[in-house]
Amino acid sequence: MRTPADNAQLALLLEVAGTPKPGNVDRDRDLPGLRFEHFLAGAVGAGAGLRAAPDTPLGESFERAVAGMAEQDGGNTQFGALLLLVPLVKAAAMDDLTRDVASAVVDESTVADACDFYRAFDHVDVRVGDPPADTELPDVREASEAVDAVRERELTFADVMAESAPVDGVARELTDGFERTFDAADRLAELDGPAPARAAAVFLWLLSRQPDTHVVKRHGKRTARRVMVRAQEAREDTAEHVRAFADALVDEGINPGTTADLTAAALFVALERGEVPV
Amino acid sequence: MRTPADNAQLALLLEVAGTPKPGNVDRDRDLPGLRFEHFLAGAVGAGAGLRAAPDTPLGESFERAVAGMAEQDGGNTQFGALLLLVPLVKAAAMDDLTRDVASAVVDESTVADACDFYRAFDHVDVRVGDPPADTELPDVREASEAVDAVRERELTFADVMAESAPVDGVARELTDGFERTFDAADRLAELDGPAPARAAAVFLWLLSRQPDTHVVKRHGKRTARRVMVRAQEAREDTAEHVRAFADALVDEGINPGTTADLTAAALFVALERGEVPV
């Protein structure tokens, strides 16, 4: 029997094995400087943090997973996916994996978890822009140097996620009780075919439903919304159209990373429930 | 820093990511009933056994790795690769990874290790034919039922490998001090390009040098020798020729599995030495 940590690692691997995943690295696509094998190594490296998760505080497990993930030449491969997977692994190790149990893991998080979340940014360059002017959150680009400010303001990990939720689809998911993750997991279960094909289909479905916040951060809301509409059109068209859409996003340098993170989290839930064949 | 167990897992993943690997599943190839994702799940499942290897007897670690590997729907994905990797992980955890250190791990193996080697066959269907008439070894198809006979004859794991060496390329490697593994690792280090491309090139090189014993067992010596010659011809020709050779082997149902096992082992050695970029 695979453990929750094993299933999380496998979810990371199945996510990148699904193709086409428009704009992203996948089984058939390398990007310049970011290649398939970097995701394989990222999944392997994250293993120790994922295995620690059941018995280790949330933030510490996450930081350890990110540190291991970053031990490859591609840079930030799976930061957002791990931000979803670590609390899900804790939840799965604790009880039946439900939205309530997963939400409780986030709700019960501490200031120390928030400090470790900021420390995780020491290991990666997430290349985010300036934070919104009205936020009380320290800038994630300060990484571990933000820890004193986090402590002073007594921000828990849940507080940081709630404050980031309006602009970050992963933080929103952690705040909203993993709604899209579990919806996508249901969809993975309903589809036919091998797991990577289901992953690719669910990626496109997620992309067609909400603007990808990683695309918003890099290219603006209008582009992200347009990508969503193009995903809707591609879904209603042929497989060839989907491949053309995938090529076009790569040409435009558009990488819907948040949608990939959600796909990995959904794969984890479906694997834990034994609802996707491997 | 990746641990030896991490590098072993990554070696399994990089092996299957290399393409084209004529006759085998790879990043661009699924076979009927044996798909890319089965190898991903096999690598994840083998993790616990690989992580146990530094502090656990050889046979027990191997059996645990195989049991975990087999937890997917594709069947026997990486049995031979794990037979090479488990002693190599033990060696790497113990000292600088050299042929001498790796040989010592095999030489010092016990009757209990041989019993666990036979027990590992409980988890897989390796579909081998009748053993040679002149062998004193119990038939591996008896799996754990052979344990009493192993104990009676006081066969160590090294004895079993030495006796199997004439007909099995993995056993030969364990008996010959991992000669081809380390030669192939040197070659991986000398090549240019991304790790999976180097893996594919080294696979073809190994295939061109000796008949694959997995092919011998399934299709006979003549076919295996002919595959070796065709690999030599493909290496001297274009990439297109190599792809045509890959397609042809799949059409003929020929799967050079031993060569894939050696490729995974060579990737491990090269990763441990930091001589292949990921």
Coordinates of C-alpha atoms in Angstrom, one line a residue:
Chain A
M1 CA 0.0 0.0 0.0
R2 CA 1.3 3.4 -1.0
T3 CA 1.5 5.8 2.0
P4 CA 0.1 9.4 1.7
A5 CA 3.7 10.6 1.0
D6 CA 4.1 8.1 -1.7
N7 CA 0.8 9.1 -3.3
A8 CA 1.9 12.8 -3.1
Q9 CA 5.1 12.0 -4.9
L10 CA 3.2 9.9 -7.5
A11 CA 0.7 12.8 -8.0
L12 CA 3.6 15.1 -8.8
L13 CA 4.9 12.6 -11.3
L14 CA 1.5 11.9 -12.9
E15 CA 0.9 15.7 -13.2
V16 CA 4.0 16.2 -15.3
A17 CA 3.4 13.0 -17.2
G18 CA 0.0 14.3 -18.5
T19 CA 0.1 15.8 -22.0
P20 CA -0.8 18.2 -23.5
K21 CA -0.9 20.5 -20.6
P22 CA -0.9 23.8 -22.5
G23 CA 1.9 26.1 -21.6
N24 CA 3.6 23.8 -19.1
V25 CA 6.3 21.2 -19.1
D26 CA 4.8 17.7 -19.7
R27 CA 5.7 14.3 -21.0
D28 CA 6.0 15.8 -24.5
R29 CA 7.3 19.2 -23.7
D30 CA 10.4 20.8 -22.3
L31 CA 10.8 24.5 -21.9
P32 CA 14.1 26.4 -22.1
G33 CA 15.9 25.8 -18.8
L34 CA 12.9 23.9 -17.4
R35 CA 12.8 20.4 -18.4
F36 CA 10.9 17.2 -17.7
E37 CA 13.7 15.7 -15.6
H38 CA 13.7 18.7 -13.3
F39 CA 10.2 17.8 -12.3
L40 CA 11.2 14.2 -11.8
A41 CA 14.1 15.3 -9.6
G42 CA 11.8 17.8 -7.8
A43 CA 9.3 15.1 -6.9
V44 CA 12.2 12.8 -5.6
G45 CA 13.7 15.7 -3.6
A46 CA 10.4 16.7 -2.1
G47 CA 10.0 13.1 -0.7
A48 CA 11.7 13.7 2.7
G49 CA 9.5 16.7 3.5
L50 CA 6.3 14.8 2.4
R51 CA 7.3 11.7 4.5
A52 CA 7.9 14.0 7.5
A53 CA 4.5 15.7 7.2
P54 CA 2.4 13.3 9.3
D55 CA 4.5 13.9 12.3
T56 CA 6.0 17.3 11.7
P57 CA 4.4 20.8 11.9
L58 CA 2.9 22.0 8.6
G59 CA 5.3 24.8 7.9
E60 CA 8.4 22.8 8.8
S61 CA 7.3 19.9 6.5
F62 CA 6.6 22.3 3.7
E63 CA 9.9 24.1 4.0
R64 CA 11.7 20.7 4.0
A65 CA 9.8 19.6 0.9
V66 CA 10.6 22.8 -0.9
A67 CA 14.3 22.6 0.1
G68 CA 14.5 19.1 -1.4
M69 CA 12.5 20.0 -4.5
A70 CA 14.8 22.8 -5.2
E71 CA 17.9 20.5 -5.5
Q72 CA 17.8 20.4 -9.3
D73 CA 18.8 22.8 -12.0
G74 CA 15.4 23.8 -13.2
G75 CA 14.6 26.1 -10.3
N76 CA 11.0 26.3 -8.9
T77 CA 9.2 23.3 -10.3
Q78 CA 6.6 22.4 -7.7
F79 CA 6.4 25.1 -5.0
G80 CA 2.6 25.7 -5.3
A81 CA 1.8 22.0 -5.7
L82 CA 3.7 21.2 -2.4
L83 CA 1.8 24.0 -0.7
L84 CA -1.4 22.1 -1.4
L85 CA 0.1 18.6 -1.0
V86 CA 1.7 19.0 2.4
P87 CA -1.5 19.8 4.3
L88 CA -3.4 17.1 2.3
V89 CA -0.8 14.5 3.3
K90 CA -1.2 15.5 6.9
A91 CA -4.9 15.2 6.6
A92 CA -4.7 11.8 4.8
A93 CA -2.4 10.5 7.5
M94 CA -4.8 11.6 10.2
D95 CA -8.2 10.5 9.0
D96 CA -10.3 9.9 5.9
L97 CA -9.3 12.5 3.4
T98 CA -12.2 15.0 3.3
R99 CA -12.4 18.7 2.8
D100 CA -13.2 19.2 6.5
V101 CA -10.2 17.3 7.7
A102 CA -7.9 19.1 5.2
S103 CA -9.4 22.5 6.2
A104 CA -8.8 21.7 9.9
V105 CA -5.1 21.2 9.2
V106 CA -4.9 24.7 7.7
D107 CA -7.1 26.3 10.3
E108 CA -5.0 24.9 13.2
S109 CA -1.8 26.2 11.7
T110 CA 0.4 28.5 13.8
V111 CA 2.7 31.5 13.6
A112 CA 5.6 29.1 13.5
D113 CA 4.1 27.5 10.4
A114 CA 3.9 31.0 8.8
C115 CA 7.5 31.6 9.6
D116 CA 8.5 28.4 7.9
F117 CA 6.4 29.3 4.9
Y118 CA 8.4 32.4 4.5
R119 CA 11.7 30.5 5.1
A120 CA 10.7 28.2 2.2
F121 CA 11.2 31.2 -0.2
D122 CA 14.9 31.0 0.7
H123 CA 15.1 28.0 -1.6
V124 CA 13.5 29.3 -4.7
D125 CA 13.1 32.3 -6.9
V126 CA 9.4 32.6 -7.4
R127 CA 9.8 35.8 -9.4
V128 CA 6.7 37.5 -8.0
G129 CA 6.0 41.2 -8.5
D130 CA 5.3 43.8 -5.8
P131 CA 2.7 42.8 -3.3
P132 CA -0.6 44.8 -3.2
A133 CA -0.2 48.2 -1.5
D134 CA -2.9 47.4 1.0
T135 CA -1.6 44.1 2.4
E136 CA -0.4 43.7 5.9
L137 CA 1.7 40.7 4.9
P138 CA 5.5 40.9 4.6
D139 CA 6.8 40.6 1.1
V140 CA 7.5 36.9 0.3
R141 CA 10.6 38.1 -1.5
E142 CA 12.1 38.8 1.9
A143 CA 11.9 35.1 2.6
S144 CA 13.4 34.2 6.0
E145 CA 14.1 37.9 6.7
A146 CA 10.4 38.4 7.0
V147 CA 10.2 36.0 10.0
D148 CA 10.5 38.7 12.7
A149 CA 7.7 40.7 11.1
V150 CA 5.5 37.6 10.9
R151 CA 6.1 37.0 14.6
E152 CA 5.4 40.6 15.6
R153 CA 2.1 40.7 13.7
E154 CA 1.3 37.2 15.1
L155 CA 0.3 36.0 11.7
T156 CA -0.5 32.3 11.4
F157 CA -0.1 30.3 8.2
A158 CA -3.9 30.4 7.8
D159 CA -3.8 34.2 8.1
V160 CA -1.1 34.5 5.4
M161 CA -3.1 32.3 3.1
A162 CA -6.4 34.2 3.7
E163 CA -4.6 37.5 3.0
S164 CA -3.1 36.1 -0.2
A165 CA -6.3 34.4 -1.4
P166 CA -7.6 37.3 -3.5
V167 CA -4.5 37.2 -5.7
D168 CA -3.2 33.6 -5.4
G169 CA -5.2 30.6 -6.5
V170 CA -3.2 28.2 -4.3
A171 CA -3.7 30.4 -1.2
R172 CA -7.4 30.6 -2.1
E173 CA -7.7 26.9 -2.3
L174 CA -6.1 26.5 1.2
T175 CA -8.6 29.1 2.5
D176 CA -11.6 27.8 0.7
G177 CA -11.2 24.2 2.0
F178 CA -9.7 22.8 -1.2
E179 CA -13.0 23.2 -3.1
R180 CA -11.5 23.0 -6.6
T181 CA -9.1 20.2 -5.6
F182 CA -11.9 17.9 -4.5
D183 CA -14.1 18.9 -7.5
A184 CA -11.2 18.1 -9.8
A185 CA -10.5 14.8 -8.0
D186 CA -14.2 13.8 -8.6
R187 CA -13.7 14.5 -12.2
L188 CA -10.5 12.5 -12.4
A189 CA -12.5 9.6 -11.0
E190 CA -15.3 9.9 -13.5
L191 CA -13.1 10.1 -16.6
D192 CA -11.9 7.0 -18.6
G193 CA -8.4 6.1 -19.6
P194 CA -4.9 6.1 -18.1
A195 CA -4.1 8.5 -15.2
P196 CA -1.9 10.9 -17.2
A197 CA -4.6 11.4 -19.9
R198 CA -7.1 12.1 -17.2
A199 CA -4.6 14.6 -15.6
A200 CA -4.3 16.4 -18.9
A201 CA -8.1 16.6 -19.3
V202 CA -8.6 17.9 -15.8
F203 CA -5.9 20.4 -16.2
L204 CA -7.7 21.8 -19.3
W205 CA -11.0 21.8 -17.4
L206 CA -9.6 23.7 -14.5
L207 CA -8.0 26.2 -16.8
S208 CA -11.3 26.7 -18.6
R209 CA -13.1 27.5 -15.3
Q210 CA -11.1 30.2 -13.6
P211 CA -8.3 32.6 -14.7
D212 CA -4.9 31.1 -13.6
T213 CA -3.5 33.4 -11.0
H214 CA 0.1 32.6 -12.0
V215 CA -0.7 33.9 -15.4
V216 CA -2.4 37.0 -13.8
K217 CA 0.7 37.8 -11.8
R218 CA 3.0 37.5 -14.9
H219 CA 0.8 38.8 -17.7
G220 CA -2.2 40.6 -16.2
K221 CA -5.9 39.8 -15.6
R222 CA -6.9 40.3 -19.2
T223 CA -4.5 37.8 -20.6
A224 CA -5.4 35.2 -17.9
R225 CA -9.1 35.7 -18.7
R226 CA -8.4 35.3 -22.4
V227 CA -6.4 32.1 -21.7
M228 CA -9.4 30.7 -19.8
V229 CA -11.7 31.4 -22.8
R230 CA -9.3 29.8 -25.2
A231 CA -9.2 26.7 -22.9
Q232 CA -13.0 26.6 -23.1
E233 CA -12.8 26.7 -26.9
A234 CA -10.1 24.1 -27.0
R235 CA -12.1 21.7 -24.8
E236 CA -15.1 22.0 -27.2
D237 CA -12.8 21.3 -30.2
T238 CA -10.6 18.4 -31.3
A239 CA -7.4 17.0 -29.7
E240 CA -5.5 18.7 -32.5
H241 CA -6.9 22.1 -31.5
V242 CA -5.8 21.4 -27.9
R243 CA -2.3 20.7 -29.1
A244 CA -2.3 23.9 -31.2
F245 CA -3.4 25.8 -28.1
A246 CA -0.6 24.1 -26.1
D247 CA 1.9 25.2 -28.7
A248 CA 0.5 28.7 -28.8
L249 CA 0.8 29.3 -25.1
V250 CA 4.4 28.1 -25.2
D251 CA 5.1 30.5 -28.0
E252 CA 3.5 33.3 -26.0
G253 CA 5.5 32.4 -22.9
I254 CA 2.4 31.8 -20.9
N255 CA 2.6 29.1 -18.2
P256 CA -0.5 28.4 -16.2
G257 CA 1.3 27.1 -13.2
T258 CA -1.5 27.4 -10.6
T259 CA -3.6 25.2 -12.7
A260 CA -0.8 22.6 -12.7
D261 CA -0.6 22.9 -8.9
L262 CA -4.3 22.2 -8.6
T263 CA -4.0 19.2 -10.9
A264 CA -1.3 17.6 -8.8
A265 CA -3.4 18.2 -5.6
A266 CA -6.5 16.6 -7.3
L267 CA -4.4 13.6 -8.4
F268 CA -3.3 13.1 -4.8
V269 CA -6.9 13.1 -3.6
A270 CA -8.0 10.7 -6.4
L271 CA -5.0 8.4 -5.6
E272 CA -5.7 8.3 -1.9
R273 CA -9.3 7.3 -2.7
G274 CA -8.1 4.7 -5.1
E275 CA -10.2 6.3 -7.8
V276 CA -7.6 6.7 -10.5
P277 CA -5.9 3.6 -12.0
V278 CA -2.1 3.2 -11.9
Chain B
M1 CA 21.8 16.8 -1.1
R2 CA 20.0 13.8 -2.5
T3 CA 20.6 10.6 -0.5
P4 CA 21.7 7.4 -2.2
A5 CA 18.1 6.2 -2.0
D6 CA 16.9 9.4 -3.7
N7 CA 19.4 9.0 -6.4
A8 CA 18.3 5.4 -7.0
Q9 CA 14.7 6.5 -7.3
L10 CA 15.8 9.3 -9.7
A11 CA 17.8 6.9 -11.7
L12 CA 14.7 4.7 -12.2
L13 CA 12.8 7.8 -13.4
L14 CA 15.5 9.1 -15.7
E15 CA 15.9 5.6 -17.2
V16 CA 12.3 5.5 -18.3
A17 CA 12.4 9.2 -19.3
G18 CA 15.2 8.6 -21.9
T19 CA 13.9 8.1 -25.5
P20 CA 14.1 6.3 -27.8
K21 CA 15.0 3.2 -25.9
P22 CA 14.3 0.6 -28.5
G23 CA 11.7 -2.0 -27.5
N24 CA 11.1 -0.5 -24.1
V25 CA 8.6 1.8 -22.5
D26 CA 10.0 5.3 -22.4
R27 CA 8.9 9.0 -22.4
D28 CA 7.5 8.6 -25.9
R29 CA 6.4 4.9 -25.7
D30 CA 3.7 2.9 -23.9
L31 CA 3.4 -0.8 -24.5
P32 CA 0.1 -2.7 -24.3
G33 CA -0.6 -3.2 -20.5
L34 CA 2.8 -1.7 -19.6
R35 CA 2.7 2.1 -19.5
F36 CA 5.0 5.0 -18.6
E37 CA 3.0 5.7 -15.4
H38 CA 3.6 2.1 -14.2
F39 CA 7.3 2.9 -14.1
L40 CA 6.6 6.1 -12.3
A41 CA 4.6 4.2 -9.7
G42 CA 7.2 1.5 -9.6
A43 CA 9.9 4.0 -8.7
V44 CA 7.8 5.6 -6.0
G45 CA 6.8 2.2 -4.5
A46 CA 10.4 1.0 -4.5
G47 CA 11.4 4.0 -2.3
A48 CA 10.8 2.4 1.1
G49 CA 13.1 -0.6 0.3
L50 CA 15.8 1.7 -1.2
R51 CA 15.7 3.9 1.9
A52 CA 16.0 0.9 4.2
A53 CA 19.0 -0.5 2.3
P54 CA 21.8 1.3 4.2
D55 CA 20.7 -0.2 7.5
T56 CA 18.9 -3.4 6.4
P57 CA 20.3 -6.7 5.0
L58 CA 20.6 -6.8 1.3
G59 CA 18.0 -9.4 0.6
E60 CA 15.4 -7.9 2.9
S61 CA 15.9 -4.4 1.4
F62 CA 15.6 -5.9 -2.1
E63 CA 12.4 -7.8 -1.3
R64 CA 10.9 -4.7 0.3
A65 CA 11.8 -2.6 -2.8
V66 CA 10.3 -5.2 -5.1
A67 CA 7.1 -5.5 -3.0
G68 CA 6.6 -1.7 -3.2
M69 CA 7.5 -1.6 -6.9
A70 CA 4.9 -4.2 -7.7
E71 CA 2.1 -2.0 -6.3
Q72 CA 0.9 -0.9 -9.7
D73 CA -1.1 -2.4 -12.5
G74 CA 1.8 -2.9 -15.0
G75 CA 3.4 -5.9 -13.3
N76 CA 7.2 -6.3 -13.2
T77 CA 8.6 -2.9 -14.1
Q78 CA 12.0 -2.7 -12.4
F79 CA 12.9 -6.0 -10.8
G80 CA 16.3 -6.3 -12.4
A81 CA 17.1 -2.6 -12.0
L82 CA 16.4 -3.0 -8.2
L83 CA 18.6 -6.1 -8.0
L84 CA 21.5 -3.8 -9.2
L85 CA 20.4 -0.7 -7.3
V86 CA 19.9 -2.1 -3.8
P87 CA 23.6 -3.3 -3.4
L88 CA 24.8 -0.1 -5.1
V89 CA 22.7 2.0 -2.6
K90 CA 24.2 0.0 0.3
A91 CA 27.7 0.6 -1.1
A92 CA 27.2 4.3 -1.7
A93 CA 25.8 4.8 1.9
M94 CA 28.9 3.0 3.3
D95 CA 31.8 4.6 1.4
D96 CA 32.9 6.2 -1.8
L97 CA 31.0 4.3 -4.5
T98 CA 33.6 2.1 -6.3
R99 CA 33.4 -1.3 -7.9
D100 CA 35.3 -2.8 -5.0
V101 CA 32.9 -1.5 -2.4
A102 CA 29.9 -2.6 -4.4
S103 CA 31.5 -6.0 -5.0
A104 CA 32.1 -6.4 -1.3
V105 CA 28.4 -5.9 -0.6
V106 CA 27.6 -8.8 -2.8
D107 CA 30.5 -11.0 -1.6
E108 CA 29.4 -10.6 2.0
S109 CA 25.8 -11.6 1.4
T110 CA 24.3 -14.5 3.3
V111 CA 21.9 -17.4 3.0
A112 CA 19.2 -15.2 4.5
D113 CA 19.8 -12.7 1.6
A114 CA 19.3 -15.5 -0.9
C115 CA 16.1 -16.6 0.9
D116 CA 14.8 -13.0 0.6
F117 CA 15.8 -12.9 -3.1
Y118 CA 13.6 -15.9 -3.7
R119 CA 10.8 -14.3 -1.6
A120 CA 10.9 -11.3 -3.9
F121 CA 9.5 -13.5 -6.7
D122 CA 6.3 -13.8 -4.7
H123 CA 5.5 -10.2 -5.8
V124 CA 6.1 -10.4 -9.5
D125 CA 5.5 -12.7 -12.5
V126 CA 8.9 -12.6 -14.2
R127 CA 7.7 -15.1 -16.8
V128 CA 11.0 -17.0 -17.1
G129 CA 11.3 -20.4 -18.8
D130 CA 12.6 -23.6 -17.3
P131 CA 16.0 -23.3 -15.6
P132 CA 19.0 -25.0 -17.1
A133 CA 19.1 -28.8 -16.4
D134 CA 22.5 -28.7 -14.8
T135 CA 21.8 -26.0 -12.2
E136 CA 21.8 -26.7 -8.5
L137 CA 19.6 -23.6 -8.0
P138 CA 16.0 -23.9 -7.0
D139 CA 13.6 -22.6 -9.7
V140 CA 12.9 -18.9 -9.1
R141 CA 9.3 -19.6 -10.1
E142 CA 9.0 -21.4 -6.8
A143 CA 9.5 -18.0 -5.1
S144 CA 9.3 -18.3 -1.3
E145 CA 8.6 -22.0 -1.5
A146 CA 12.3 -22.4 -2.5
V147 CA 13.5 -21.0 0.8
D148 CA 13.9 -24.4 2.5
A149 CA 16.0 -25.7 -0.4
V150 CA 18.1 -22.6 -0.4
R151 CA 18.8 -23.1 3.4
E152 CA 19.5 -26.8 2.9
R153 CA 22.1 -26.1 0.2
E154 CA 23.5 -23.2 2.2
L155 CA 23.4 -21.0 -0.9
T156 CA 24.3 -17.3 -0.3
F157 CA 22.9 -14.5 -2.5
A158 CA 26.4 -14.3 -4.1
D159 CA 26.2 -18.1 -4.8
V160 CA 22.8 -17.7 -6.5
M161 CA 24.1 -14.8 -8.6
A162 CA 27.3 -16.6 -9.6
E163 CA 25.2 -19.7 -10.6
S164 CA 22.8 -17.5 -12.7
A165 CA 25.5 -15.3 -14.3
P166 CA 26.0 -17.4 -17.4
V167 CA 22.4 -16.9 -18.4
D168 CA 21.4 -13.6 -16.7
G169 CA 23.1 -10.2 -17.4
V170 CA 22.0 -8.7 -14.1
A171 CA 23.4 -11.7 -12.1
R172 CA 26.6 -11.5 -14.2
E173 CA 26.9 -7.9 -13.3
L174 CA 26.6 -8.6 -9.6
T175 CA 29.2 -11.3 -10.0
D176 CA 31.6 -9.4 -12.1
G177 CA 31.8 -6.4 -9.8
F178 CA 29.4 -4.2 -11.8
E179 CA 31.9 -3.8 -14.7
R180 CA 29.3 -2.7 -17.4
T181 CA 27.5 -0.5 -14.9
F182 CA 30.6 1.5 -14.1
D183 CA 31.7 1.6 -17.8
A184 CA 28.3 2.9 -18.7
A185 CA 28.4 5.5 -15.9
D186 CA 31.7 6.8 -17.3
R187 CA 30.1 7.1 -20.7
L188 CA 27.1 9.0 -19.2
A189 CA 29.6 11.5 -17.7
E190 CA 31.4 12.0 -21.0
L191 CA 28.3 12.6 -23.1
D192 CA 26.8 16.0 -23.7
G193 CA 23.1 17.0 -23.2
P194 CA 20.3 16.4 -20.8
A195 CA 20.3 13.3 -18.6
P196 CA 17.5 11.5 -20.3
A197 CA 19.2 11.9 -23.8
R198 CA 22.4 10.5 -22.3
A199 CA 20.4 7.6 -20.8
A200 CA 19.0 6.8 -24.2
A201 CA 22.4 7.0 -25.9
V202 CA 24.0 4.7 -23.3
F203 CA 21.1 2.3 -23.5
L204 CA 21.8 1.9 -27.2
W205 CA 25.5 1.6 -26.6
L206 CA 25.0 -1.2 -24.0
L207 CA 22.6 -2.9 -26.4
S208 CA 25.2 -2.8 -29.2
R209 CA 27.9 -4.4 -27.0
Q210 CA 26.4 -7.6 -25.7
P211 CA 23.3 -9.7 -26.4
D212 CA 20.5 -8.7 -23.9
T213 CA 19.9 -11.8 -21.7
H214 CA 16.2 -10.9 -21.3
V215 CA 15.9 -11.1 -25.1
V216 CA 17.8 -14.4 -25.0
K217 CA 15.4 -15.9 -22.5
R218 CA 12.3 -14.9 -24.4
H219 CA 13.5 -15.2 -28.1
G220 CA 16.7 -17.2 -28.1
K221 CA 20.4 -16.4 -28.6
R222 CA 20.2 -15.8 -32.3
T223 CA 17.5 -13.1 -32.0
A224 CA 19.4 -11.4 -29.2
R225 CA 22.6 -11.4 -31.2
R226 CA 20.8 -10.0 -34.2
V227 CA 19.3 -7.2 -32.0
M228 CA 22.8 -6.4 -30.8
V229 CA 24.0 -6.1 -34.4
R230 CA 21.0 -4.0 -35.4
A231 CA 21.9 -1.7 -32.4
Q232 CA 25.4 -1.3 -33.7
E233 CA 24.0 -0.4 -37.2
A234 CA 21.5 2.1 -35.6
R235 CA 24.3 3.8 -33.6
E236 CA 26.3 4.4 -36.8
D237 CA 23.3 5.8 -38.6
T238 CA 20.9 8.8 -38.1
A239 CA 18.5 9.5 -35.2
E240 CA 15.7 8.6 -37.6
H241 CA 17.2 5.1 -38.1
V242 CA 17.3 4.7 -34.3
R243 CA 13.6 5.6 -34.1
A244 CA 12.8 3.1 -36.9
F245 CA 14.8 0.5 -35.0
A246 CA 12.8 1.3 -31.8
D247 CA 9.5 0.9 -33.7
A248 CA 10.7 -2.3 -35.3
L249 CA 11.6 -3.9 -31.9
V250 CA 8.2 -3.0 -30.5
D251 CA 6.5 -4.5 -33.6
E252 CA 8.5 -7.7 -33.1
G253 CA 7.6 -7.8 -29.4
I254 CA 11.3 -7.6 -28.4
N255 CA 12.0 -5.9 -25.1
P256 CA 15.7 -5.6 -24.1
G257 CA 14.9 -5.4 -20.4
T258 CA 18.4 -6.3 -19.1
T259 CA 19.9 -3.4 -21.0
A260 CA 17.4 -1.0 -19.3
D261 CA 18.3 -2.4 -15.9
L262 CA 22.0 -1.7 -16.6
T263 CA 21.1 1.8 -17.8
A264 CA 19.3 2.5 -14.5
A265 CA 22.3 1.3 -12.5
A266 CA 24.7 3.4 -14.5
L267 CA 22.5 6.4 -14.0
F268 CA 22.7 5.8 -10.3
V269 CA 26.5 5.7 -10.3
A270 CA 26.7 8.8 -12.4
L271 CA 24.2 10.7 -10.2
E272 CA 26.1 9.7 -7.0
R273 CA 29.3 11.0 -8.6
G274 CA 27.5 14.2 -9.6
E275 CA 28.5 13.5 -13.2
V276 CA 25.2 13.8 -14.9
P277 CA 23.3 17.1 -14.8
V278 CA 19.7 17.2 -13.4

